[in-house]
Coordinates of C-alpha atoms in Angstrom, one line a residue:
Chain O
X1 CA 72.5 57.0 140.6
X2 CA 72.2 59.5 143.3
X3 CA 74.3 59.2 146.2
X4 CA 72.1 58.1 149.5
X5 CA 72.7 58.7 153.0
X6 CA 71.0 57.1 156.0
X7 CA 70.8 59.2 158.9
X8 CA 69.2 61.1 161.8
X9 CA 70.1 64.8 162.2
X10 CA 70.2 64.1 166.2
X11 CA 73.6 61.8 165.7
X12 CA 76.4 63.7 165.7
X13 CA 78.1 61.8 162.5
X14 CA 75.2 61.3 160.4
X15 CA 75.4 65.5 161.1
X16 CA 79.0 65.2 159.8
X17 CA 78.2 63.4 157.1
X18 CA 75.3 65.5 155.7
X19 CA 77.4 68.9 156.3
X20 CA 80.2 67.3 154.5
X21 CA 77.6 66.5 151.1
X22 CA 76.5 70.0 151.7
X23 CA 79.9 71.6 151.6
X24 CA 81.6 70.1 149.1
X25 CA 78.3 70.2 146.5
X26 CA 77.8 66.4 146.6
X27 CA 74.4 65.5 145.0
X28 CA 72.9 63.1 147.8
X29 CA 69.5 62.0 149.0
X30 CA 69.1 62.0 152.7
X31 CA 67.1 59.5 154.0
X32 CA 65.9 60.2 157.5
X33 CA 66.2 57.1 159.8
X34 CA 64.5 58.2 162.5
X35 CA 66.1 56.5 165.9
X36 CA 63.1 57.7 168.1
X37 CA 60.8 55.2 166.3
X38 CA 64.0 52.5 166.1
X39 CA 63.3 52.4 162.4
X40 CA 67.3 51.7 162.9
X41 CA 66.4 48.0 164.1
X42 CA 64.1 47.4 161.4
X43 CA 64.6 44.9 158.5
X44 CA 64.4 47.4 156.1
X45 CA 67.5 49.1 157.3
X46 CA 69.5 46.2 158.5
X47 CA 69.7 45.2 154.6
X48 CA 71.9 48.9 154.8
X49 CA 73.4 48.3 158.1
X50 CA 73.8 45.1 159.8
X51 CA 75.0 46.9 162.9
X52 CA 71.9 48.9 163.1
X53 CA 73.4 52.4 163.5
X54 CA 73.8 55.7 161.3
X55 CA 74.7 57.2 159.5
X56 CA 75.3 54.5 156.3
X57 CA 75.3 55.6 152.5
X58 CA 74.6 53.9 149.3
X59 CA 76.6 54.6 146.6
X60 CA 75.0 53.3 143.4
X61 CA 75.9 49.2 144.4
X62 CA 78.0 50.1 147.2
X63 CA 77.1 50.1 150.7
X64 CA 79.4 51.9 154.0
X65 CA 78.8 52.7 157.4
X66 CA 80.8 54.3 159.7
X67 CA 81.2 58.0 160.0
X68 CA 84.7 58.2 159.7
X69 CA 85.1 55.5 156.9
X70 CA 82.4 57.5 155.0
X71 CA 84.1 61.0 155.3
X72 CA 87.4 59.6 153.8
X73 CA 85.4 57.2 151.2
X74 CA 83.4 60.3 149.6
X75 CA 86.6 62.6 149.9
X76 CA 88.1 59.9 147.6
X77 CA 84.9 58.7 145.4
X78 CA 83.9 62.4 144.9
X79 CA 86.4 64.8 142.9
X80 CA 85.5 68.0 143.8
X81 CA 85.9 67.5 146.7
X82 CA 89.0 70.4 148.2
X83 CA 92.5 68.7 149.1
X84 CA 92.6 70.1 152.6
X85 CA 89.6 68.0 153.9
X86 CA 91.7 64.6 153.5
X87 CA 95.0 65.2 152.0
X88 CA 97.0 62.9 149.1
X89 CA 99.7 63.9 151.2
X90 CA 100.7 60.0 153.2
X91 CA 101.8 62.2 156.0
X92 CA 99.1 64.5 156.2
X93 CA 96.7 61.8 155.6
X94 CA 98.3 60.0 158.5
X95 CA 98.0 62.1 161.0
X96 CA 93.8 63.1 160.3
X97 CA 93.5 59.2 160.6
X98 CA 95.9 59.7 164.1
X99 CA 92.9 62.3 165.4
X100 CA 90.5 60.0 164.2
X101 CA 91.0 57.2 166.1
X102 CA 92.0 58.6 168.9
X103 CA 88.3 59.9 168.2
X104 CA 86.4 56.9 169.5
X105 CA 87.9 56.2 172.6
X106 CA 88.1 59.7 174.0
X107 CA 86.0 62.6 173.1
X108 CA 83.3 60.4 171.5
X109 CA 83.0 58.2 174.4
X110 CA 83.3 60.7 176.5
X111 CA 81.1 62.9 175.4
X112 CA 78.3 60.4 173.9
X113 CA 78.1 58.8 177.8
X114 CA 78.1 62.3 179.6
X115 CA 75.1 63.3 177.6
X116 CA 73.2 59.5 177.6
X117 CA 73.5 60.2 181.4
X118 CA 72.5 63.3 181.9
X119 CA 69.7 64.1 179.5
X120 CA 68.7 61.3 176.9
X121 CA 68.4 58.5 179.2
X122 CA 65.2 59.8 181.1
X123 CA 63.8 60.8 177.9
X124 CA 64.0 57.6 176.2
X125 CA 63.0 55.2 179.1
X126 CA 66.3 54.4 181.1
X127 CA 67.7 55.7 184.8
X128 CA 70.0 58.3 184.7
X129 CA 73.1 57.1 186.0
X130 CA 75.1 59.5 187.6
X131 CA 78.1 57.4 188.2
X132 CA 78.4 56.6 184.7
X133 CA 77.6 60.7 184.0
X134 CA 80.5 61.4 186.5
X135 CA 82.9 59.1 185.1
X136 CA 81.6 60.7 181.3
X137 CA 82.9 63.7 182.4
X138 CA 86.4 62.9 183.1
X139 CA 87.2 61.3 180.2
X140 CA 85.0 64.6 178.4
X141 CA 87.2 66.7 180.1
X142 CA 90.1 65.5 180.1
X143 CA 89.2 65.0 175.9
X144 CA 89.1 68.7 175.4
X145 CA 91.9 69.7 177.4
X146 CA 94.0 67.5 174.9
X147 CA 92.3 68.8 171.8
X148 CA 93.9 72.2 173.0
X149 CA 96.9 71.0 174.0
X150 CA 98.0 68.6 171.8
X151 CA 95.6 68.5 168.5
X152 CA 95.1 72.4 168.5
X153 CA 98.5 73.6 169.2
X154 CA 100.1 75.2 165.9
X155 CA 99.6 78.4 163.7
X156 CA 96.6 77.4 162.1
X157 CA 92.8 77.3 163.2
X158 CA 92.3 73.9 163.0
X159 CA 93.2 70.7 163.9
X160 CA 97.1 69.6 163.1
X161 CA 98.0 73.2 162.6
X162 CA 95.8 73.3 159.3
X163 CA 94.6 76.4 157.9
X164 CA 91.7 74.6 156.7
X165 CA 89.4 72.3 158.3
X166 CA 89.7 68.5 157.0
X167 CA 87.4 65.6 158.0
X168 CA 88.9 65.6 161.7
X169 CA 87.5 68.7 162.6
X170 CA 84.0 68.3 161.0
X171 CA 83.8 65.0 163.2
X172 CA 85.1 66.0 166.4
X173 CA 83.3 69.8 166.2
X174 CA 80.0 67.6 165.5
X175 CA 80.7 65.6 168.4
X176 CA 81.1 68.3 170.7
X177 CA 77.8 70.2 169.2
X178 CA 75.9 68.0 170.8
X179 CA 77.0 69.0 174.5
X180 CA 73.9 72.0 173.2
X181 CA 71.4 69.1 174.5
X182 CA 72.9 69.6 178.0
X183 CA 71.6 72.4 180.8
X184 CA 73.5 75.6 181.0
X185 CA 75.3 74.5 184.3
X186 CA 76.8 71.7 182.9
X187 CA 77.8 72.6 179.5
X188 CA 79.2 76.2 181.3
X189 CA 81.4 74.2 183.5
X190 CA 82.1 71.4 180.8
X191 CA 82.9 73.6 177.7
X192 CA 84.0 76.8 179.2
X193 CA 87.2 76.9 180.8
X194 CA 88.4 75.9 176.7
X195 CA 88.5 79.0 175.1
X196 CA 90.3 77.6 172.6
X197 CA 87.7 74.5 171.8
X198 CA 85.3 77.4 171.6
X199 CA 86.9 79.6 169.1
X200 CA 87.8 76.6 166.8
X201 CA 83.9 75.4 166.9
X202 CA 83.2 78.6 165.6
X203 CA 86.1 78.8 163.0
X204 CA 84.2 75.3 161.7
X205 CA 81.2 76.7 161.8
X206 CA 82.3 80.2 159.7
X207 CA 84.2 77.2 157.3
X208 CA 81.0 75.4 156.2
X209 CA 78.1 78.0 156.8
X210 CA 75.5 78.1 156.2
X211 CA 75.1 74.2 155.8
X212 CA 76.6 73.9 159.6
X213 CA 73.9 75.8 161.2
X214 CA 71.1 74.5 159.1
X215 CA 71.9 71.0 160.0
X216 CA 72.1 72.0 163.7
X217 CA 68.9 73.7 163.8
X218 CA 67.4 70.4 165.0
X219 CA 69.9 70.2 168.5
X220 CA 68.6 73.8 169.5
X221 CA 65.1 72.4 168.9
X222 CA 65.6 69.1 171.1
X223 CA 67.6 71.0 173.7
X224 CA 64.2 72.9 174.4
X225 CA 62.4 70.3 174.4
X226 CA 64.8 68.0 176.4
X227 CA 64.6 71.1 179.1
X228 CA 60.8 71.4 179.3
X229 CA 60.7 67.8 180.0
X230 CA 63.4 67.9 182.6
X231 CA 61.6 70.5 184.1
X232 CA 57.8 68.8 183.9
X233 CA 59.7 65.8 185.2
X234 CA 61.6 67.7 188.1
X235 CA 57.6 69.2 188.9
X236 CA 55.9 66.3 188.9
X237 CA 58.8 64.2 191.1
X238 CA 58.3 67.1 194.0
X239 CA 54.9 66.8 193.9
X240 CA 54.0 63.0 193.3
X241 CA 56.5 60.4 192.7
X242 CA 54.2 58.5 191.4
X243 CA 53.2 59.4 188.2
X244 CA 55.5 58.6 185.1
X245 CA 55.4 61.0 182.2
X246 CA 55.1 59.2 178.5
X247 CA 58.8 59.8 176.6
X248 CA 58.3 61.8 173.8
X249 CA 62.3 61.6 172.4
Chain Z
X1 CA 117.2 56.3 159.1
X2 CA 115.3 53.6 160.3
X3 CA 111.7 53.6 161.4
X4 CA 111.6 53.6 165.3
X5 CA 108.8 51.5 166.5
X6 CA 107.9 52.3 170.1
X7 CA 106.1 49.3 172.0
X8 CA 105.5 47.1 174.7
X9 CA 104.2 43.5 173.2
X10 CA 101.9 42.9 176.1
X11 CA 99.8 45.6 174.1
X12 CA 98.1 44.0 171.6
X13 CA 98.4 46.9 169.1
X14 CA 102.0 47.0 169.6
X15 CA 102.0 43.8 168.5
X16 CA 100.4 44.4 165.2
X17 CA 102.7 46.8 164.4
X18 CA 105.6 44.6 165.0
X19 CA 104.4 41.7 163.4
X20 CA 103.1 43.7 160.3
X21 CA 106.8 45.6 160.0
X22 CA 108.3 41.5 160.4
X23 CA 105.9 40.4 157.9
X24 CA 106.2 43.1 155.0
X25 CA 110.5 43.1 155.6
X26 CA 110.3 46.9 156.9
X27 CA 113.8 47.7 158.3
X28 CA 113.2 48.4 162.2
X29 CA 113.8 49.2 165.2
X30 CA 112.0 48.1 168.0
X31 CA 112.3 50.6 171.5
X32 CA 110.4 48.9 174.4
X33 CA 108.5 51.5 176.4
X34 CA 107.6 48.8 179.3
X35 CA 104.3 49.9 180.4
X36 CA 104.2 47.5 183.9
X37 CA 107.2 50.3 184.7
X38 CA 105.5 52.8 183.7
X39 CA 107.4 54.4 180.8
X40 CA 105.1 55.4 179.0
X41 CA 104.5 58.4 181.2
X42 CA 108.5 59.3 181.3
X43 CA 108.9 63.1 180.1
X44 CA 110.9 61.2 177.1
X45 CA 107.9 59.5 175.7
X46 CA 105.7 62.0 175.9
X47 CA 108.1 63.8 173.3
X48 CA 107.0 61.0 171.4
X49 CA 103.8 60.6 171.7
X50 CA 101.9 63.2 174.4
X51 CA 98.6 60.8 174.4
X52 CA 101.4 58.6 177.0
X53 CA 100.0 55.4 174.8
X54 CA 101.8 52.9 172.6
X55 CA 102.8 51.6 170.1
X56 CA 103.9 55.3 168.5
X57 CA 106.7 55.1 165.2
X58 CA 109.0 57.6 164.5
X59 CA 110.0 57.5 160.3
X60 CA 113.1 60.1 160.6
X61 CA 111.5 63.5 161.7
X62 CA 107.8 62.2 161.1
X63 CA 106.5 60.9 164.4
X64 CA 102.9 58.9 164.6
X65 CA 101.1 57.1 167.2
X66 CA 97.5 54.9 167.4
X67 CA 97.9 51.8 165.3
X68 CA 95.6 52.1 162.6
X69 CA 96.7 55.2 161.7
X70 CA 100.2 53.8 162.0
X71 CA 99.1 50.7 160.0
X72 CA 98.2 52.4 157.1
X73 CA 100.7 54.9 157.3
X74 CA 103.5 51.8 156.6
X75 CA 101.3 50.1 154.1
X76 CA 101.3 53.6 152.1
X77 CA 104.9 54.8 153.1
X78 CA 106.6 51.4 152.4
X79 CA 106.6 50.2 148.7
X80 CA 107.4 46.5 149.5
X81 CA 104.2 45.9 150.9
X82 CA 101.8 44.1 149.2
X83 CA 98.5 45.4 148.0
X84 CA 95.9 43.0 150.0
X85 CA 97.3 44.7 153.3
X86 CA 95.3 48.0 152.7
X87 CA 94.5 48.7 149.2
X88 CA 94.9 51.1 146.4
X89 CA 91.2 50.5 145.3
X90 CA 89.1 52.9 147.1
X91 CA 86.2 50.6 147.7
X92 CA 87.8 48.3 149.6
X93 CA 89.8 50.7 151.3
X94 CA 86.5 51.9 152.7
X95 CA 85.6 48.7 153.9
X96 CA 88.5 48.5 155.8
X97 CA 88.3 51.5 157.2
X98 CA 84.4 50.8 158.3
X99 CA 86.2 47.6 160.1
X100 CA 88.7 49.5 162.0
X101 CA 86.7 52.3 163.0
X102 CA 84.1 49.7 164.1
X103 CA 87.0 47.8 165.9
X104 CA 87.8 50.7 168.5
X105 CA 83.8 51.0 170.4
X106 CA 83.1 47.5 169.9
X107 CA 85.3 44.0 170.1
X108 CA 88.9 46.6 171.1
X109 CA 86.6 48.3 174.0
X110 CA 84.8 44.7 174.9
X111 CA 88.0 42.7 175.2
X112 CA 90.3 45.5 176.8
X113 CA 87.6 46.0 179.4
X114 CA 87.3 42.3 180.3
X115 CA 90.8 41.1 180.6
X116 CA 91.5 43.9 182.8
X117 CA 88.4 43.4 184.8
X118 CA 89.1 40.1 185.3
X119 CA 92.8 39.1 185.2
X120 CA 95.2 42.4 184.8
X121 CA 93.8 45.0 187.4
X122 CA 95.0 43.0 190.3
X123 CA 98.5 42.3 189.0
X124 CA 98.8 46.3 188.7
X125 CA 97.2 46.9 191.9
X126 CA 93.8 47.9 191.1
X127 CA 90.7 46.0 192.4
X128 CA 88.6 44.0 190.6
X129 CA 85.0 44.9 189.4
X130 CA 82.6 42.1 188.3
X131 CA 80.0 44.3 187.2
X132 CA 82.3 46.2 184.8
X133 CA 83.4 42.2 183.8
X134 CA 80.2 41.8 183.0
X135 CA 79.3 44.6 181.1
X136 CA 82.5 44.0 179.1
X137 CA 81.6 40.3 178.2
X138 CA 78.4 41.0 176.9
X139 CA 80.0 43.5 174.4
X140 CA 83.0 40.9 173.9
X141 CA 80.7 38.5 173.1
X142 CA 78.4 40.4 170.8
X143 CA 81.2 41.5 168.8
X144 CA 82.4 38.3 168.3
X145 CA 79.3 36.8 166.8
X146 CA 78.8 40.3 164.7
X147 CA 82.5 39.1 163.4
X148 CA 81.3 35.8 162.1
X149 CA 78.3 36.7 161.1
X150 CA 79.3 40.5 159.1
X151 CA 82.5 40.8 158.8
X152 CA 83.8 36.8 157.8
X153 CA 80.6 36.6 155.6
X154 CA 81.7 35.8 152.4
X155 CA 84.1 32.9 150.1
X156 CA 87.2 34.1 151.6
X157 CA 89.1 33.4 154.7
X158 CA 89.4 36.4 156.1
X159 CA 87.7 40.0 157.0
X160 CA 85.4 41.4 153.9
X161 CA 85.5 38.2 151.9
X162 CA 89.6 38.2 151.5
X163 CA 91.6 35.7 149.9
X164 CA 94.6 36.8 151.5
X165 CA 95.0 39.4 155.2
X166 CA 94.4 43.0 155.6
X167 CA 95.6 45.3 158.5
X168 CA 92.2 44.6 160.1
X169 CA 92.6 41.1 160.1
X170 CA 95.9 41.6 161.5
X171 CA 94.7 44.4 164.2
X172 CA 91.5 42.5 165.4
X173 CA 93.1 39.3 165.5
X174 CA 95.7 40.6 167.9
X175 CA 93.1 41.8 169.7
X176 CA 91.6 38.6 170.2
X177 CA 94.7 36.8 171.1
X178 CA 94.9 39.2 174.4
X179 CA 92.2 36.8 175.6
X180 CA 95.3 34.5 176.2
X181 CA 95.7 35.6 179.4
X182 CA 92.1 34.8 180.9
X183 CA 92.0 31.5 182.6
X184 CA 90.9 28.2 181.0
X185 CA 87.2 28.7 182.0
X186 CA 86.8 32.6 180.6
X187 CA 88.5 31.9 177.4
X188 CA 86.5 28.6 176.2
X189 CA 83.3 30.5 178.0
X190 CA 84.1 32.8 175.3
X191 CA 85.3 31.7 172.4
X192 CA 84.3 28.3 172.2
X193 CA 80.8 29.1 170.5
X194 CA 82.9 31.4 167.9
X195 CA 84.4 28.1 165.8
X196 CA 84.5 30.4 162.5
X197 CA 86.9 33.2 164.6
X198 CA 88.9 30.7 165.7
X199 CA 89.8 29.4 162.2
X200 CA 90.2 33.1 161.2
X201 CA 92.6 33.2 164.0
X202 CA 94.1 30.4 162.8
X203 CA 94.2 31.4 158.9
X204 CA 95.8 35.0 160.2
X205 CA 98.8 33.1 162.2
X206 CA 99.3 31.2 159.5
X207 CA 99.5 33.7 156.9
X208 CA 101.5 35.6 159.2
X209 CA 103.9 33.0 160.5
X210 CA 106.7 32.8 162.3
X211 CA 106.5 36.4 163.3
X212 CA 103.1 35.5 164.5
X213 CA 103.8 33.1 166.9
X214 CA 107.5 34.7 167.7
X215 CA 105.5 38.0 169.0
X216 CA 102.9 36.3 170.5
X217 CA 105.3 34.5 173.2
X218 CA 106.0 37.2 175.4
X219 CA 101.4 36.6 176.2
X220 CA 102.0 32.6 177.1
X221 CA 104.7 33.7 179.8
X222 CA 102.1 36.4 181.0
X223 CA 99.5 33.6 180.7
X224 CA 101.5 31.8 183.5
X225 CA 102.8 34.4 185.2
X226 CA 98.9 35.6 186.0
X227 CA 98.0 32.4 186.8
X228 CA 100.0 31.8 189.3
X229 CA 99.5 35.3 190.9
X230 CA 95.9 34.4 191.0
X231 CA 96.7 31.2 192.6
X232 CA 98.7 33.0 195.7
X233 CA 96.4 35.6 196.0
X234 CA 93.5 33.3 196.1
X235 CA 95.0 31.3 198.7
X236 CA 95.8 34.1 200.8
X237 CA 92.3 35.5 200.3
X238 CA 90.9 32.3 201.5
X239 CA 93.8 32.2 204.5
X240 CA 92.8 35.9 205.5
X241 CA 88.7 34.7 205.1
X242 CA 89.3 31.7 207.4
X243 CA 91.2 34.1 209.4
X244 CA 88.6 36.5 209.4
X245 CA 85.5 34.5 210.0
X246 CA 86.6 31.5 212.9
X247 CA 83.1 32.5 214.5
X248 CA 81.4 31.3 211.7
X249 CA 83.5 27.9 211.2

């Protein structure tokens, strides 16, 4: 039976997941969860993932969620999958589950809030709250300047020193893709003083094109649309305050 | 040479590692890095581990820090440790990954959150903030019940349906045991509802036992310690308020 994953192309690790399938040639079926229309809280999808979040996958009786847990699970299950994505190496292995965690508290927490607070609040219903946003960025920055301190520093163009990307860098470049939703302003000041973040993004992105791009497509798509909203909203609070504008993300 | 564990056992990652090392019969050594003294921010720690966090291990010239990763990195690297701790099958492997990444955004980022908010930040100088409390409650709370409800579902005693303890039951138990430290009221506020965590609790010091109990000691003496800080602050709070308002007496 066909591999399945859950997942919405607008979260950054059902994004991971999906370019991982891609990549590595694994036969899946994506099945698009679409967290605009919550079909994540629904019934239907709980029976997949109590938690209520994607991505999940269903491998023929067996069911996983967690992005990270499902990287490593289908660079195990799957056997053509390369070496350098996750290792047999203990050591190796050790230290891609040492980026990992050090994953969630950080950049992904960092980075997840900063955007919540800045652009997807307004659009799906909530107050932007700009001391959460500032607080966001902190940890954000601060994120990124350890990436190229600590996590980036050795010969190689990836994470560790590797030559080759493993599951770390999929998940953390993912995470930081989705800074594209932000305005110019603040993803200039956020993401460019790290020249070296940059050139590894795009040394992941050379590493798994074309799937990287094509699963992407939809960010540059919603940051459009994010801005026009932004800007309709930004309109229609200078000339009436009054009116609220439907949510269409 | 002998594996160098780096810790302070107020942390209640540290303390996994220790008691998993005691447990398993791993020949170590245990370096205190106090962090009320702030060593974890010496220049000789951060040769250790630059993230300035513990616990952190070093196993001869390999050198590892954030406790999962360190967790599994002894279950793999250490033959005398039995299988149920993390095991070979990949399956359940995954499931115990999908528990520990779930760990860090959820129950570890609830229950850090709210001891400090509530008991810690004024015993290292910072002010208190009920509204972050709050917040940090709600996310305690709802982890807890998603505990009993996901991850103790099932015949056996502990995480995933086990028979016997894995390195999540270890971590997120010593998680919950922080919640030593809150004052009589919080804690049975808290966890009196969860009766199906507290056995787990239970089963885990039991399985676990005396190392358990032994590295849990240093939290009673906090417990009292904090307690009676609160004490003479609060009664020179109320001094200074009486002080403050003899207009309104």
């Amino acid at each position: 039976m066909k591999l399945k994953v859950y997942a919405d192309r607008m979260s950054q690790p059902s994004r991971a997941v999906i370019i991982f399938c891609k990549v590595n040639g694994i036969n899946f079926e994506e099945i698009k969860v679409d967290l605009s229309k919550r079909q994540h809280l629904s019934e239907e999808f709980k029976e997949i993932n109590p938690m209520e979040k994607v991505p999940a996958i269903v491998d023929g009786r067996f069911k996983l969620f967690e992005s990270h847990a499902i990287l490593i699970y289908l660079a195990c299950a799957f056997p053509r999958v390369a070496d350098h994505w996750y290792p047999a190496d203990v050591s190796r292995t050790a230290k891609i589950h040492s980026v990992l965690d050090w994953h969630h508290s950080n950049l992904r927490q960092g980075a997840a809030s900063f955007v919540f607070n800045t652009v997807l609040a307004p659009a799906l219903g909530f107050p932007l709250n700009p001391q959460a946003a500032s607080q966001a960025e902190k940890l954000l920055s601060s994120s990124l300047s350890k990436i190229e301190s600590i996590w980036l520093k050795g010969n190689g163009r990836f994470l560790l020193g590797g030559f080759q990307p493993s599951i770390a860098d999929l998940s953390l470049v993912c995470e930081i893709m989705q800074l594209e939703v932000l305005d110019e302003k603040d993803h200039s000041r956020i993401l460019g003083p790290h020249k070296k973040v940059q050139q590894w993004i795009e040394d992941t992105r050379n590493a798994t094109r074309p799937h990287f791009d094509e699963v992407h497509t939809i960010l540059y798509k919603a940051k459009t649309k994010l801005a026009v909203q932004r800007s309709v909203r930004g309109n229609s609070e200078t000339e009436s305050s009054i009116k609220k504008l439907p949510s269409k993300m």
